[in-house]
Short mmCIF file of N, CA and C in Angstrom, two decimals:
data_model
loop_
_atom_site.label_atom_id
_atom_site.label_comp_id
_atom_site.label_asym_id
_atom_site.label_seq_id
_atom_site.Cartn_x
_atom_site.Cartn_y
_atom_site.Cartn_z
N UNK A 1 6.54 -8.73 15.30
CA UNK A 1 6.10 -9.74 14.35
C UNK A 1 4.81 -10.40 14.84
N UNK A 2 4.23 -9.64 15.65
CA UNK A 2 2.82 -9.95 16.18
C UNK A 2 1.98 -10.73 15.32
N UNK A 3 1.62 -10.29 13.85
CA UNK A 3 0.90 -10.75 12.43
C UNK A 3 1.52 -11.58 11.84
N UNK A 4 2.71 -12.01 11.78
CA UNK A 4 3.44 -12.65 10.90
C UNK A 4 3.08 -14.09 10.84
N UNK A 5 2.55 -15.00 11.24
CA UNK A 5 2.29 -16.15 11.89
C UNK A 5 0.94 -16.22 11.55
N UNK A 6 0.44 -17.52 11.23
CA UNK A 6 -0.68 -18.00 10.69
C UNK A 6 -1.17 -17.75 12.15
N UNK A 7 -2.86 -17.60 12.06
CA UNK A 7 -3.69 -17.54 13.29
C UNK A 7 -5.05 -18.20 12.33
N UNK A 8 -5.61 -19.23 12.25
CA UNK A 8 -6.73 -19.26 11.64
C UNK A 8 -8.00 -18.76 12.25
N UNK A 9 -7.77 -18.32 13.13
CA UNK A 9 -9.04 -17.06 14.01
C UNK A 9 -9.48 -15.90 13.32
N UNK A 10 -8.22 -15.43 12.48
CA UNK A 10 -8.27 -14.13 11.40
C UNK A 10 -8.80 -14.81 10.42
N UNK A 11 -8.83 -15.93 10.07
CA UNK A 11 -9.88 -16.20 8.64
C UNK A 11 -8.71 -16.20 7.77
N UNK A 12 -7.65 -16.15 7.22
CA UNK A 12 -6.72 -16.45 6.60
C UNK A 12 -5.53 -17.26 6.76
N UNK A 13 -4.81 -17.63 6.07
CA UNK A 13 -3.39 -18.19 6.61
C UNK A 13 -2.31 -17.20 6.29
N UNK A 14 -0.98 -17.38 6.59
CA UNK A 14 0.03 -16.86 6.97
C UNK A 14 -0.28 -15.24 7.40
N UNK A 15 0.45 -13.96 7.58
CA UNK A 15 0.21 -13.01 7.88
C UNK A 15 0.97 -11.77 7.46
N UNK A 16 1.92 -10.74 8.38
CA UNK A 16 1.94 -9.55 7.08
C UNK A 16 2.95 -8.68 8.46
N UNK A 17 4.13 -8.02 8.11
CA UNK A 17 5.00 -7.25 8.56
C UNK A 17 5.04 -6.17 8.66
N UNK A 18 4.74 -5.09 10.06
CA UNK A 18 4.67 -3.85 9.95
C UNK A 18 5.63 -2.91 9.71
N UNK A 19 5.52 -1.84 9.27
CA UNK A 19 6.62 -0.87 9.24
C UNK A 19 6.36 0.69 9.48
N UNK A 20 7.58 0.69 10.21
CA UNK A 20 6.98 2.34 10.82
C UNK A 20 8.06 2.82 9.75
N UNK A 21 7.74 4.09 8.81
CA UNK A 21 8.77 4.74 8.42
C UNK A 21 8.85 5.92 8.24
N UNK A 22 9.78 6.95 8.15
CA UNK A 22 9.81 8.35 7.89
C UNK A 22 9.47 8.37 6.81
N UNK A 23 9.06 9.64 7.18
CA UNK A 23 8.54 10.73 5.69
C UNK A 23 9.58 11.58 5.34
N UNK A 24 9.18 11.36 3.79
CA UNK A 24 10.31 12.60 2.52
C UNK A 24 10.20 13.90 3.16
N UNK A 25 8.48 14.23 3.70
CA UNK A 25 8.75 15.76 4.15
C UNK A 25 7.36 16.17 3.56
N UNK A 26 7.29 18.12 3.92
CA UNK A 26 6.03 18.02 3.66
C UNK A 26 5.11 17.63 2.75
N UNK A 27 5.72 18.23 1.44
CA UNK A 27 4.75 17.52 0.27
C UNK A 27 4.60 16.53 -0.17
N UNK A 28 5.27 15.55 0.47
CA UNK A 28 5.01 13.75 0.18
C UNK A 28 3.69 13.75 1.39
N UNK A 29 4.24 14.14 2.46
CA UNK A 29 2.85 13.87 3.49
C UNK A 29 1.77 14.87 3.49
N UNK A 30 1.85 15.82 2.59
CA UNK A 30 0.66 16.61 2.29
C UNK A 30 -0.25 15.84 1.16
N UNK A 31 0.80 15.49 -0.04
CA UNK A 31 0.50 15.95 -1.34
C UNK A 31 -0.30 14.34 -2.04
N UNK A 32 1.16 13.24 -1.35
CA UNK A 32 1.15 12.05 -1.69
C UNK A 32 -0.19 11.42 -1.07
N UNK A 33 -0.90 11.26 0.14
CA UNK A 33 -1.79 10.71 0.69
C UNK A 33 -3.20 11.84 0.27
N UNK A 34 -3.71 12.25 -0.33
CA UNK A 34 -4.40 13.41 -0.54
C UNK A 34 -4.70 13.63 -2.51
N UNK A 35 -3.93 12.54 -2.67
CA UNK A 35 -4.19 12.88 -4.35
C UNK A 35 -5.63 12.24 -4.87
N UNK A 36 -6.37 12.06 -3.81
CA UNK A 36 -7.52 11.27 -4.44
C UNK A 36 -8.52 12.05 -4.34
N UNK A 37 -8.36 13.45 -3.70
CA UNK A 37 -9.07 14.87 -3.79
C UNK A 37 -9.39 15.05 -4.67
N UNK A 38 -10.49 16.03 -4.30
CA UNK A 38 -10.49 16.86 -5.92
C UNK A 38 -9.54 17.84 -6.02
N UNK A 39 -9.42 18.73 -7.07
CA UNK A 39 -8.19 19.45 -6.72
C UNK A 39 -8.44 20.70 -6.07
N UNK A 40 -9.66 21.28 -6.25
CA UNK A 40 -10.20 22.61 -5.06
C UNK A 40 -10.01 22.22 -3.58
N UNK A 41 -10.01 20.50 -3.35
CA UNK A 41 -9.76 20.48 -1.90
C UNK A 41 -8.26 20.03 -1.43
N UNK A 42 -7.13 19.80 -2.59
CA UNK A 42 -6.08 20.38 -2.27
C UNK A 42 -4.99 21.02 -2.66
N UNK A 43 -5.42 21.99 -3.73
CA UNK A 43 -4.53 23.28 -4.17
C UNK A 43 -5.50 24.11 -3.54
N UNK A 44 -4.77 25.67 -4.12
CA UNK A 44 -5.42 26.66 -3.67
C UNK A 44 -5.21 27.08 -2.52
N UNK A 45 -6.34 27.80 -1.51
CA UNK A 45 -6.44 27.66 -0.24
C UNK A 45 -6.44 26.45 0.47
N UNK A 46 -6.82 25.62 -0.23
CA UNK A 46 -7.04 24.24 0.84
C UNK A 46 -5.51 23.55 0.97
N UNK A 47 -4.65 24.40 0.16
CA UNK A 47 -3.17 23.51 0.75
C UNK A 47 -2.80 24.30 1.35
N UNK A 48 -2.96 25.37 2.25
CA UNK A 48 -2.35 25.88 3.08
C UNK A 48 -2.78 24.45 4.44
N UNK A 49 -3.68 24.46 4.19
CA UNK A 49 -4.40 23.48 5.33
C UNK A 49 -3.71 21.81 5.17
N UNK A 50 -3.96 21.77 4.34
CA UNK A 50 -2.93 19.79 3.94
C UNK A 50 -1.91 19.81 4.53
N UNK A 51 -1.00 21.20 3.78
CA UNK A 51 0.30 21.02 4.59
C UNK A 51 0.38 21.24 5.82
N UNK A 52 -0.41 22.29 6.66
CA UNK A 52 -0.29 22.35 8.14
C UNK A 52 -0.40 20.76 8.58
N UNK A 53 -1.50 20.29 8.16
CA UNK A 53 -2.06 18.82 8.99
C UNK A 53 -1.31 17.82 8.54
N UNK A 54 -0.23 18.01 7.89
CA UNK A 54 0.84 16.71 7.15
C UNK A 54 2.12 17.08 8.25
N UNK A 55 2.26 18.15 9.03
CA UNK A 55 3.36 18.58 9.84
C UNK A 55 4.10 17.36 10.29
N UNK A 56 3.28 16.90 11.42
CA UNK A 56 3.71 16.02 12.12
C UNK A 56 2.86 14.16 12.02
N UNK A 57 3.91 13.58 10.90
CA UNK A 57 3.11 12.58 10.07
C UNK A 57 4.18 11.37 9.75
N UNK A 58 3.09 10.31 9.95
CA UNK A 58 4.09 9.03 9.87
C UNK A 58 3.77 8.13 8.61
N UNK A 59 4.68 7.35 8.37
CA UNK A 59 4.30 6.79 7.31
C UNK A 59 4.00 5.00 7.56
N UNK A 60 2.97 4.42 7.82
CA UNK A 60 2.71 3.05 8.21
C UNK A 60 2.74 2.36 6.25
N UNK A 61 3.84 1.16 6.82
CA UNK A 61 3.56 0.03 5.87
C UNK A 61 3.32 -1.09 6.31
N UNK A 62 3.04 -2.25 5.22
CA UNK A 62 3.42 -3.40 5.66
C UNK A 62 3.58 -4.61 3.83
N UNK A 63 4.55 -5.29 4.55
CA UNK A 63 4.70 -6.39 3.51
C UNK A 63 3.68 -7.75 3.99
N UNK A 64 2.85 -8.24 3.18
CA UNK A 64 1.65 -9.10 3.57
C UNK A 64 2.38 -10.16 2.76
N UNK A 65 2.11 -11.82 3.23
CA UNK A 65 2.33 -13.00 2.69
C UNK A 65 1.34 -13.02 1.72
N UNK A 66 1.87 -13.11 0.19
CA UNK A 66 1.20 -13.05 -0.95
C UNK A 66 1.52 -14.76 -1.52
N UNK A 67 0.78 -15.37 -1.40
CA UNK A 67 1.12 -16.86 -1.55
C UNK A 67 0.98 -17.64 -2.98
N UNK A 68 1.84 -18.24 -3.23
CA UNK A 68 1.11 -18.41 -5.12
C UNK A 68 0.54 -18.87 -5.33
N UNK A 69 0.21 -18.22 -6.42
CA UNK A 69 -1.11 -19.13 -7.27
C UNK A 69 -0.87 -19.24 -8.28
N UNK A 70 -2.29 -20.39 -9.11
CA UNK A 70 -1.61 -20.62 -10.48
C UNK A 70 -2.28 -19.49 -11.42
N UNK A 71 -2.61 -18.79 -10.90
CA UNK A 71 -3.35 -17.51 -12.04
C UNK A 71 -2.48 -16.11 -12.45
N UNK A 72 -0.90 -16.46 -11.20
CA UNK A 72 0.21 -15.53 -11.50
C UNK A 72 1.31 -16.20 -11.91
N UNK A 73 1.79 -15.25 -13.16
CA UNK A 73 2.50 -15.86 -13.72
C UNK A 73 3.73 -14.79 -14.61
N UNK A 74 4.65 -15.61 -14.84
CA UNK A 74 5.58 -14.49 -15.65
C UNK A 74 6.35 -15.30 -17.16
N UNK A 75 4.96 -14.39 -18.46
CA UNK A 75 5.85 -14.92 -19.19
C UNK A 75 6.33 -14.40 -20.42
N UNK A 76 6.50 -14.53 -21.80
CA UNK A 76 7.07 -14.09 -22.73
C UNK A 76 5.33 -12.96 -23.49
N UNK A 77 5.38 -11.73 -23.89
CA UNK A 77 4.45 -11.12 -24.49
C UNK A 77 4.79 -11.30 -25.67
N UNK A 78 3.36 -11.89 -26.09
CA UNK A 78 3.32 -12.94 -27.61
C UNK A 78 3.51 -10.97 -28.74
N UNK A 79 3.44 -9.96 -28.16
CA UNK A 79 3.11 -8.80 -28.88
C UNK A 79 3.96 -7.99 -28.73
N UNK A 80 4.40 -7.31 -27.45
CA UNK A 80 5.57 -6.18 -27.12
C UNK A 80 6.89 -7.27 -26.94
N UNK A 81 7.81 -5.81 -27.39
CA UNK A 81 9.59 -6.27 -27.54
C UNK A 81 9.97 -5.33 -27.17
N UNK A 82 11.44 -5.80 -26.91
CA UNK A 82 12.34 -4.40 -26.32
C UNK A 82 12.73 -3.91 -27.80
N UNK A 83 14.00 -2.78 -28.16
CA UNK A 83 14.14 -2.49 -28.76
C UNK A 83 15.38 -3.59 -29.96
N UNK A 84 15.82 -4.62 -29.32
CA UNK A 84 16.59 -6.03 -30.12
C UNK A 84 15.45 -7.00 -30.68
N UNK A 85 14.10 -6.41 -30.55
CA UNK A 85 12.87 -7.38 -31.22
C UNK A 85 12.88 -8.70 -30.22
N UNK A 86 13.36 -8.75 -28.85
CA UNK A 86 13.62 -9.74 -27.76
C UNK A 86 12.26 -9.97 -27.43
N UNK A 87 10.79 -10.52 -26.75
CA UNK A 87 10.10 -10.76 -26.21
C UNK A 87 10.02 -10.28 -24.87
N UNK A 88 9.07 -9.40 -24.68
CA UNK A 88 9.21 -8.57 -23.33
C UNK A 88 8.55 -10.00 -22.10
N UNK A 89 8.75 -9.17 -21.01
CA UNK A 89 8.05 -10.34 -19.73
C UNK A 89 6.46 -9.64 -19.89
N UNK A 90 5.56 -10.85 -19.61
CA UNK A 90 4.58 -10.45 -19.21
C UNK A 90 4.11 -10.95 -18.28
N UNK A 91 3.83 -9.31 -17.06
CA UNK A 91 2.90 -10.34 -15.47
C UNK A 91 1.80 -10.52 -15.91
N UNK A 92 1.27 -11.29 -15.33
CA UNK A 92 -0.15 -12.06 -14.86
C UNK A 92 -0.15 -12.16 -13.68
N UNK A 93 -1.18 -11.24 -12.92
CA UNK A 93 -1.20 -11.20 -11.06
C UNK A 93 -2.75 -10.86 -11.45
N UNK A 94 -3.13 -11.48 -9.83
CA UNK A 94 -4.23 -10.99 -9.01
C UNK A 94 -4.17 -11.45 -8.09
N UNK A 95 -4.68 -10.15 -6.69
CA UNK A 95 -5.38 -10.90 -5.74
C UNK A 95 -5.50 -11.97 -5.25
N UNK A 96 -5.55 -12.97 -4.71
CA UNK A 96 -6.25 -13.59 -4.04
C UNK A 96 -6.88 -13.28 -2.89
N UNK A 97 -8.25 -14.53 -2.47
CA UNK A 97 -8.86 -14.13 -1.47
C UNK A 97 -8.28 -13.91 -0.43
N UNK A 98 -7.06 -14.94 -0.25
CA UNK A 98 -6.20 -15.02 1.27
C UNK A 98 -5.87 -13.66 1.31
N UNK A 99 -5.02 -13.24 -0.09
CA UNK A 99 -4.03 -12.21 0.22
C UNK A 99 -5.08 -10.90 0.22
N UNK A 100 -5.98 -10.76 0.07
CA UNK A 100 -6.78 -9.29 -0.10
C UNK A 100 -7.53 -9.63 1.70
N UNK A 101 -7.75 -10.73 2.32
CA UNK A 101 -8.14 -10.98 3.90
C UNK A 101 -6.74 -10.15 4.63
N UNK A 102 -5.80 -11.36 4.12
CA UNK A 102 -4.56 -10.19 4.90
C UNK A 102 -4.53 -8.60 4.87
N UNK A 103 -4.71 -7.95 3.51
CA UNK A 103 -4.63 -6.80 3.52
C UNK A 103 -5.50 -6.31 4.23
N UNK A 104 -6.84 -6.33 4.12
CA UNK A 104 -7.61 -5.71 5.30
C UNK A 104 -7.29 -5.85 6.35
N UNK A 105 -7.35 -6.98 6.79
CA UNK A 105 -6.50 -6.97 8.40
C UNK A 105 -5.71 -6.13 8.82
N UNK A 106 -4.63 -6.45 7.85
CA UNK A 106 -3.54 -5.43 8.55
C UNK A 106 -3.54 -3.87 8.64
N UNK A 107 -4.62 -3.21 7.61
CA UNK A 107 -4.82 -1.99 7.18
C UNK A 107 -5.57 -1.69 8.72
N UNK A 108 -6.67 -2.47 8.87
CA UNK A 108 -7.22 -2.25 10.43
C UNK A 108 -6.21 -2.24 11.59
N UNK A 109 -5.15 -3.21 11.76
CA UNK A 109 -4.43 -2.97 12.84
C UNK A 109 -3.70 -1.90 12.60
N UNK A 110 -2.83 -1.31 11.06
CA UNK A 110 -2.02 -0.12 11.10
C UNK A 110 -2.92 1.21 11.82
N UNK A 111 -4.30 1.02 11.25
CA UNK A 111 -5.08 2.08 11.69
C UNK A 111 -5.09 2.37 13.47
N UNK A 112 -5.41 1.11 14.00
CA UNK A 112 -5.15 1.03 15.33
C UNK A 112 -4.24 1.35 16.11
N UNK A 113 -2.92 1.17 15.65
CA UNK A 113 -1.99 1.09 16.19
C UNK A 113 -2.10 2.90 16.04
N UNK A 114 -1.82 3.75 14.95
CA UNK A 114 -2.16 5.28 14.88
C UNK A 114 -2.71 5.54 15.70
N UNK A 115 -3.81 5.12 15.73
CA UNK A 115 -5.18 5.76 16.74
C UNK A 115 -4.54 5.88 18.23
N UNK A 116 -3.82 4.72 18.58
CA UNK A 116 -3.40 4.50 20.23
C UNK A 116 -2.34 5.06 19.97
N UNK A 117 -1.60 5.63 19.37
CA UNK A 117 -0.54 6.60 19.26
C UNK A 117 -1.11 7.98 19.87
N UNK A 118 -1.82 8.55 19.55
CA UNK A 118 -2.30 9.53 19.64
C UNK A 118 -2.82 10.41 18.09
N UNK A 119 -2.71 9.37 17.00
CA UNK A 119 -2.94 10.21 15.75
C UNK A 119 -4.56 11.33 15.30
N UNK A 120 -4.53 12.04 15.18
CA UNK A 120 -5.49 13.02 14.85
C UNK A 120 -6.32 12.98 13.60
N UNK A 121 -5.43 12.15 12.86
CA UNK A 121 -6.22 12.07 11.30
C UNK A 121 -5.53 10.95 10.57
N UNK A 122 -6.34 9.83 9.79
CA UNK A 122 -5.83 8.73 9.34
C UNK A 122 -6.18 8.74 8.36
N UNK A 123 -5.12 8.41 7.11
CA UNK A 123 -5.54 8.31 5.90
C UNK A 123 -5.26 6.83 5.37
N UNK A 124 -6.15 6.18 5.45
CA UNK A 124 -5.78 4.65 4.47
C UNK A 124 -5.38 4.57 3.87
N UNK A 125 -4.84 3.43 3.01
CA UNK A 125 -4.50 3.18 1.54
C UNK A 125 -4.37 1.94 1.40
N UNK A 126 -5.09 1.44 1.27
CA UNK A 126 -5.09 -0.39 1.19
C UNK A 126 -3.75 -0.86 -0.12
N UNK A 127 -3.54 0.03 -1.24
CA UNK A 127 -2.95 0.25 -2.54
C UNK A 127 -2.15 0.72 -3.04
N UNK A 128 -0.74 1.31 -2.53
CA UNK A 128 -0.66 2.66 -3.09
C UNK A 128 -0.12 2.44 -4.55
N UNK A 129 -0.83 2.88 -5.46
CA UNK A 129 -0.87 3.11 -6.62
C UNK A 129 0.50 3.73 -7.09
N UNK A 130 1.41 2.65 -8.16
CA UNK A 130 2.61 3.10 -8.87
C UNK A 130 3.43 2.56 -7.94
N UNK A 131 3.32 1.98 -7.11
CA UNK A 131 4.00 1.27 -6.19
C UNK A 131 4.13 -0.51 -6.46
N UNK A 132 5.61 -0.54 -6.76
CA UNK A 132 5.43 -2.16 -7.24
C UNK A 132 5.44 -3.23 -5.82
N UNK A 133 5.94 -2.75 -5.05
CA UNK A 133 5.98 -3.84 -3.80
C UNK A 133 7.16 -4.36 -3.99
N UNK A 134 6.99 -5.72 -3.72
CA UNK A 134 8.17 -6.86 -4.73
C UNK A 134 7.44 -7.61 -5.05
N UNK A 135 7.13 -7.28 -6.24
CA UNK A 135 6.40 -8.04 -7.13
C UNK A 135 7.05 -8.13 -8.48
#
């Protein structure tokens, strides 16, 4: 819980929880970190190669202190319904500055921490896309 704890030295307040976790296997760690390719560089011949280099592969997270604000919000959509004509929820999120400082941060220390592992190849993801968090 090294990060977890406000440090105002990092330029933000509160901080963000690491997680080491396994992987589904090869084609999550080939396929999943690699979709931002084009696709000649990973179908084809070039996935013989993804999947070799996804062999031996970890999966770094982290949950970051997302602190509220008044620009997120959860409320009734004046337009979409479920199928009882009920009023669906509507989010309202963004960013904040704090919480997008945390994320970099921590994306740099996950990277670090790889690197002094002995990792060979690092793939970022500040985002991962289709991923709700708990939000």
């Amino acid at each position: 819980m090294q990060f977890y704890e406000t440090d105002l030295s990092r330029g933000f307040v509160r901080g963000s929880k690491l997680h080491a976790c396994p992987t589904p296997g090869l084609l999550f760690n080939g396929v999943d970190p690699h979709r931002l390719l084009a696709f000649d560089e990973l179908w084809g011949k070039s996935f013989h190669r993804v999947i070799r280099d996804a062999r031996n592969a970890i999966f770094w997270a982290a949950n970051i202190d997302d602190l509220p604000e008044e620009t997120n919000s959860v409320t009734l959509d004046p337009i979409l319904t479920d199928g009882d004509g009920i009023p669906a929820p509507k989010i309202s999120y963004r960013y904040s500055e704090n919480t997008l400082k945390i994320r970099d941060f921590t994306v740099k220390r996950l990277s670090e921490i790889h690197a002094v592992a002995g990792a060979k190849k690092t793939i970022e993801i500040a985002d991962l896309q289709g991923e709700p968090g708990h939000l």
